[in-house]
Coordinates of C-alpha atoms in Angstrom, one line a residue:
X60 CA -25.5 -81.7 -21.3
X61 CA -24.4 -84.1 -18.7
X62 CA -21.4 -85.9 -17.8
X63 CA -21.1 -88.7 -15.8
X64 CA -18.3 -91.6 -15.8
X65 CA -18.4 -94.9 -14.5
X66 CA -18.2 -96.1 -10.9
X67 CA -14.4 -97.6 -9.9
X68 CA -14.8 -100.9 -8.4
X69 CA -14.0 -101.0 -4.8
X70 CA -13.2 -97.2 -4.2
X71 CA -14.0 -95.6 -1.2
X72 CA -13.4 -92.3 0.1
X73 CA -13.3 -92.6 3.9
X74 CA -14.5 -88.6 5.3
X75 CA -13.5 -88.4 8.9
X76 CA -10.2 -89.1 7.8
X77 CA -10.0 -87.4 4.4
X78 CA -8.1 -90.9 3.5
X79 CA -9.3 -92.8 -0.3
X80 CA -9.3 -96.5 -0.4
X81 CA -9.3 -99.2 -3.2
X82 CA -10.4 -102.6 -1.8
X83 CA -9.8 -101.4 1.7
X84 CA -6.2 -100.6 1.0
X85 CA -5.4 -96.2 1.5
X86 CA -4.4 -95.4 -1.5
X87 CA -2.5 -91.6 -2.5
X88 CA -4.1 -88.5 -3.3
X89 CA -3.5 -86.8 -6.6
X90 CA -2.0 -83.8 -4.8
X91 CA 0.1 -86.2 -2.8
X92 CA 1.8 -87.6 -5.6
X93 CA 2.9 -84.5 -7.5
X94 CA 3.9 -83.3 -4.1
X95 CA 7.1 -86.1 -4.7
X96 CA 8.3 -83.8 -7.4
X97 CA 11.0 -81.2 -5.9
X98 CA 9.9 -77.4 -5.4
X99 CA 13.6 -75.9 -5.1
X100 CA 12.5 -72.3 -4.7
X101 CA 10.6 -73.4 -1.4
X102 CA 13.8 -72.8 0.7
X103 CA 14.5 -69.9 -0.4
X104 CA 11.0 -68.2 -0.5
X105 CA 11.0 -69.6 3.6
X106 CA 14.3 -67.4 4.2
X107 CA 12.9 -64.8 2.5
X108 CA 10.1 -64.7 4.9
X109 CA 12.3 -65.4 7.8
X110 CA 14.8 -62.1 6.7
X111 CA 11.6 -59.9 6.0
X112 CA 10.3 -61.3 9.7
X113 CA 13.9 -60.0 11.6
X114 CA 14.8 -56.7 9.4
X115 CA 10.9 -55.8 10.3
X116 CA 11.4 -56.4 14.2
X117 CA 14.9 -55.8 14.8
X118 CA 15.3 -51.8 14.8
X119 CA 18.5 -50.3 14.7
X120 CA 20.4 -48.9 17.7
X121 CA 17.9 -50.5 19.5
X122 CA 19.4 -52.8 22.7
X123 CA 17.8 -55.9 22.9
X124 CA 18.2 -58.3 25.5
X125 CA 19.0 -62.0 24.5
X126 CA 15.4 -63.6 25.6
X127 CA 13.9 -60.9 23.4
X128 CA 16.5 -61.6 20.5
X129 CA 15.7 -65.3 20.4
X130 CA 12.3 -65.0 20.5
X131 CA 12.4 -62.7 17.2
X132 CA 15.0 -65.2 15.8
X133 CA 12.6 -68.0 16.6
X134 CA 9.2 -66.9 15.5
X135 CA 11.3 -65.9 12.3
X136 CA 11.9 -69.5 11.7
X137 CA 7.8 -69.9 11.7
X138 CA 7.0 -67.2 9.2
X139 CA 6.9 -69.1 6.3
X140 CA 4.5 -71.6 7.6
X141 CA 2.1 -69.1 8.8
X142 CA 1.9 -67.3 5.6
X143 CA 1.4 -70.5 4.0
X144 CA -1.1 -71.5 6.5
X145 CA -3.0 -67.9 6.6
X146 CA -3.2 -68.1 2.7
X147 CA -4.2 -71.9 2.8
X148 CA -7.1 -71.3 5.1
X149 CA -8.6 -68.1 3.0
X150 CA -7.7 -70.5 -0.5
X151 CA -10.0 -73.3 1.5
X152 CA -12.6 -70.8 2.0
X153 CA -12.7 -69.4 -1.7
X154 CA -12.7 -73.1 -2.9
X155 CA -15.6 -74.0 -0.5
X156 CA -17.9 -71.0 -1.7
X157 CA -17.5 -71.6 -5.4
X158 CA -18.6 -75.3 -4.7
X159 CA -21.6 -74.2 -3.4
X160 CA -22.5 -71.6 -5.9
X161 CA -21.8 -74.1 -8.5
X162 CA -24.2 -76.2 -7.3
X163 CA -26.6 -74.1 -6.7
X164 CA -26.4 -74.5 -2.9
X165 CA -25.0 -70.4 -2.6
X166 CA -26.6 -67.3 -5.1
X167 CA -24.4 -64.5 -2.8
X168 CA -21.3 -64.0 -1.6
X169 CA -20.8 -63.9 1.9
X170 CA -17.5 -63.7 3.8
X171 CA -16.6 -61.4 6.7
X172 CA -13.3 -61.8 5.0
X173 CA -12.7 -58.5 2.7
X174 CA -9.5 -60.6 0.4
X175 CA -12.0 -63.7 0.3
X176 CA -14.9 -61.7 -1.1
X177 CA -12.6 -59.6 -3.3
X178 CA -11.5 -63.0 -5.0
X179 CA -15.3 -64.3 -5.3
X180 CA -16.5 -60.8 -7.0
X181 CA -13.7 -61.6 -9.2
X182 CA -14.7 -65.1 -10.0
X183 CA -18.2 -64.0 -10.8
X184 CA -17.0 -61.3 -13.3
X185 CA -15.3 -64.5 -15.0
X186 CA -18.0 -66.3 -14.6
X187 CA -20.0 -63.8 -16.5
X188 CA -17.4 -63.4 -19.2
X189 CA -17.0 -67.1 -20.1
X190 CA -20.4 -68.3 -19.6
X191 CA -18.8 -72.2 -18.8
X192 CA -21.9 -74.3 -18.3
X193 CA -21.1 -76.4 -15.0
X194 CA -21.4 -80.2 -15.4
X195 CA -19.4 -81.2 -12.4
X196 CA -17.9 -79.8 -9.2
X197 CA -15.6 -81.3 -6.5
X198 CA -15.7 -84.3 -8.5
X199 CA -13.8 -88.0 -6.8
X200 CA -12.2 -90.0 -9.5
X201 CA -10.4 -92.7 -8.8
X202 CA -7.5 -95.5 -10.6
X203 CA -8.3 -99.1 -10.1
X204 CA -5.2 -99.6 -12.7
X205 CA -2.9 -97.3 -10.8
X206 CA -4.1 -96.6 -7.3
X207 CA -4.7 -93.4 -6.8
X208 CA -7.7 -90.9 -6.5
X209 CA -8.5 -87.3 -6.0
X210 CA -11.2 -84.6 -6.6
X211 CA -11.1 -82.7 -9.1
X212 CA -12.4 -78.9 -9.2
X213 CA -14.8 -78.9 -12.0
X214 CA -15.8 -80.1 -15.3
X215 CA -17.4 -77.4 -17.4
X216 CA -18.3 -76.6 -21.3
X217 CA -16.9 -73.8 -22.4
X218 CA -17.4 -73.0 -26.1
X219 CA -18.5 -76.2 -26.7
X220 CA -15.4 -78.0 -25.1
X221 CA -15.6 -80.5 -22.3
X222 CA -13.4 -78.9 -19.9
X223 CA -11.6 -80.1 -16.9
X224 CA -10.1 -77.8 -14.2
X225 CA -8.6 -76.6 -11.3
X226 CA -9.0 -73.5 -9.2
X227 CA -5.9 -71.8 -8.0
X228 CA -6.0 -69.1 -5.2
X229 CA -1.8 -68.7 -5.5
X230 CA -0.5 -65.4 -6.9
X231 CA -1.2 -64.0 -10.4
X232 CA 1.5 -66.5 -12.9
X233 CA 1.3 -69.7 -14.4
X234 CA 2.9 -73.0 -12.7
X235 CA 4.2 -75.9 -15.1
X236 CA 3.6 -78.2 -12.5
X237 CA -0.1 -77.7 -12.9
X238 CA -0.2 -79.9 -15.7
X239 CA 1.0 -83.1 -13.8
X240 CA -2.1 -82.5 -11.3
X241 CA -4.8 -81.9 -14.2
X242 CA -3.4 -85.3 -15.8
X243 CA -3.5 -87.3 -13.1
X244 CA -7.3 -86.0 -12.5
X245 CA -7.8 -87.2 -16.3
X246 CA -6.5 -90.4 -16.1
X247 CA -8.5 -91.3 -13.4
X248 CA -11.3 -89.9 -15.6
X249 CA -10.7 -91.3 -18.8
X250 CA -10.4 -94.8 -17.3
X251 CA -13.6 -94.7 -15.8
X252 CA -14.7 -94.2 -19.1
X253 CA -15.4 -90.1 -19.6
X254 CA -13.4 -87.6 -21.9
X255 CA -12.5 -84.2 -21.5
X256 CA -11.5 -82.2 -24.6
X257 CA -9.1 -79.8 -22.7
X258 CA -7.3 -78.8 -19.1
X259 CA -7.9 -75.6 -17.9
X260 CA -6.5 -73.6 -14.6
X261 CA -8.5 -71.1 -13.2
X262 CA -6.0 -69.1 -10.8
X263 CA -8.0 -66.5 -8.9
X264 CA -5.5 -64.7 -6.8
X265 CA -5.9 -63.6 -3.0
X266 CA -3.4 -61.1 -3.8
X267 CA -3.2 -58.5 -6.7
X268 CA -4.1 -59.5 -10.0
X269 CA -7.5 -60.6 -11.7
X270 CA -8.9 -64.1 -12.5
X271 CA -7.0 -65.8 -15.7
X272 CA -7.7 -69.2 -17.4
X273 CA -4.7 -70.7 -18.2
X274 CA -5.0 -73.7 -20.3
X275 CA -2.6 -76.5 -19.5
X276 CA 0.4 -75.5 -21.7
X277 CA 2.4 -79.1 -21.7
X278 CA 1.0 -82.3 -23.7
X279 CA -1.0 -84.1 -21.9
X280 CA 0.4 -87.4 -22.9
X281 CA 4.2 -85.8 -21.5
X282 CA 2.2 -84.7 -17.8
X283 CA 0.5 -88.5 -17.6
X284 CA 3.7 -90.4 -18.2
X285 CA 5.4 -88.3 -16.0
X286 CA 2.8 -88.0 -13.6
X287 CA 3.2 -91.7 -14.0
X288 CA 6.7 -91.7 -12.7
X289 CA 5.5 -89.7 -9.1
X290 CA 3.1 -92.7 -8.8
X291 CA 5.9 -95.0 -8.8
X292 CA 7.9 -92.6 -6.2
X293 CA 4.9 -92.5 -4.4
X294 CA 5.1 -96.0 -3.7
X295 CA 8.9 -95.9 -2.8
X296 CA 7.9 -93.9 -0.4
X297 CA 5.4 -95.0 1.2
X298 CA 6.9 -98.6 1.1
X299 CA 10.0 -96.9 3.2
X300 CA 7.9 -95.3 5.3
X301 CA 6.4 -98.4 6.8
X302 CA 9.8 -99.7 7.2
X303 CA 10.7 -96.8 8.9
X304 CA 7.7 -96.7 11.5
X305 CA 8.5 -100.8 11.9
X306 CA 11.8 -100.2 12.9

């Protein structure tokens, strides 16, 4: 089986930049435009970080002077976004293997990284157990309609569905936000004319936890319309942001 969809007129993806672009106009990212809808549990998972930082360099009855106190304080401040950063870099590296194997450009796994190569062995036990027949992988789509573009994961049969997804690396649970990014992927796809018959997220965690398929648990015409509505903030923003960088 094969799927292929039909080229959007004008689309380019530009990759010194990383930048899309509809009739030499940049255009958002998928991931860009869900990124407009508010994560309220970020601030407090980044003082979390930042206590857990001070309580494990602080010691008790332990005289510190104030250079040493405000360097703690201030490399506190940064904990969050290394963690982040650390966890991004070893998700980039998970992502880039399993696009090679899927296509056939990688048969092994080979990282020097022990967590990296735990999560791999872990998606090839899935692998083996689901037996998905890999049509697509790191797919561009893109919306002539709606401006926007962004690469999808994978498109895959799995018992006899056409099924599009997303790889997670984030610990083990299932995010409702998942199903704005797998809609705005299918958008794109259905209006370049394809058809996928379900979403599926594949979140293989870096820490704890095996691999679990989650498929997308809101209606997909609810996550397009409201994906919808983060397109249009999308463009607020960016329209202020020019004005910003003018004045």
């Amino acid at each position: 089986m094969e799927f292929n969809i039909n080229p959007c007129e004008g689309f380019f993806y530009e990759e010194d930049t990383h930048s899309y672009f509809m009739d030499g106009k940049l255009i958002p990212g998928v991931t860009t435009i869900c990124g407009n809808l508010g994560k309220p549990w970020l601030a407090a998972w980044k003082v979390k970080m930042a206590v857990e930082y001070v309580r494990d360099h602080l010691r008790p009855e332990t005289a510190y002077s104030k250079k040493a106190v405000d360097l703690i304080l201030t490399t506190a401040k940064g904990e969050a976004n290394k963690r982040r950063d650390t966890a991004a870099d070893k998700g980039k590296e998970v992502h880039a293997w399993v696009e090679a194997y899927i296509k056939g450009e990688q048969a092994v796994p080979a990282s020097k990284d022990k967590e990296v190569d735990a999560v791999i062995q872990k998606f090839l036990a899935w692998e083996k157990a689901t037996a998905p027949k890999w049509l697509k992988s790191e797919m561009m789509v893109a919306s002539r309609q709606h401006e926007y573009a962004g690469t999808l994961d994978f498109i895959a049969e799995i018992a006899g569905k056409i099924v599009l997804g997303d790889f997670k690396t984030s610990k083990p649970g299932y995010h409702w936000d998942w199903g704005l990014q797998t809609a705005g992927y299918q958008g794109a796809v259905e209006e370049q004319g394809g058809k996928v018959d379900e979403r599926l997220v594949v979140n293989l965690p870096m820490v704890g936890g095996e691999v679990t398929a989650y498929p997308v648990k809101t209606p997909y015409d609810l996550d397009w319309k409201t994906f919808l509505s983060l397109r249009q903030a999308q463009k607020w923003v960016s329209y202020t942001d020019a004005r910003k960088e003018m004045n």
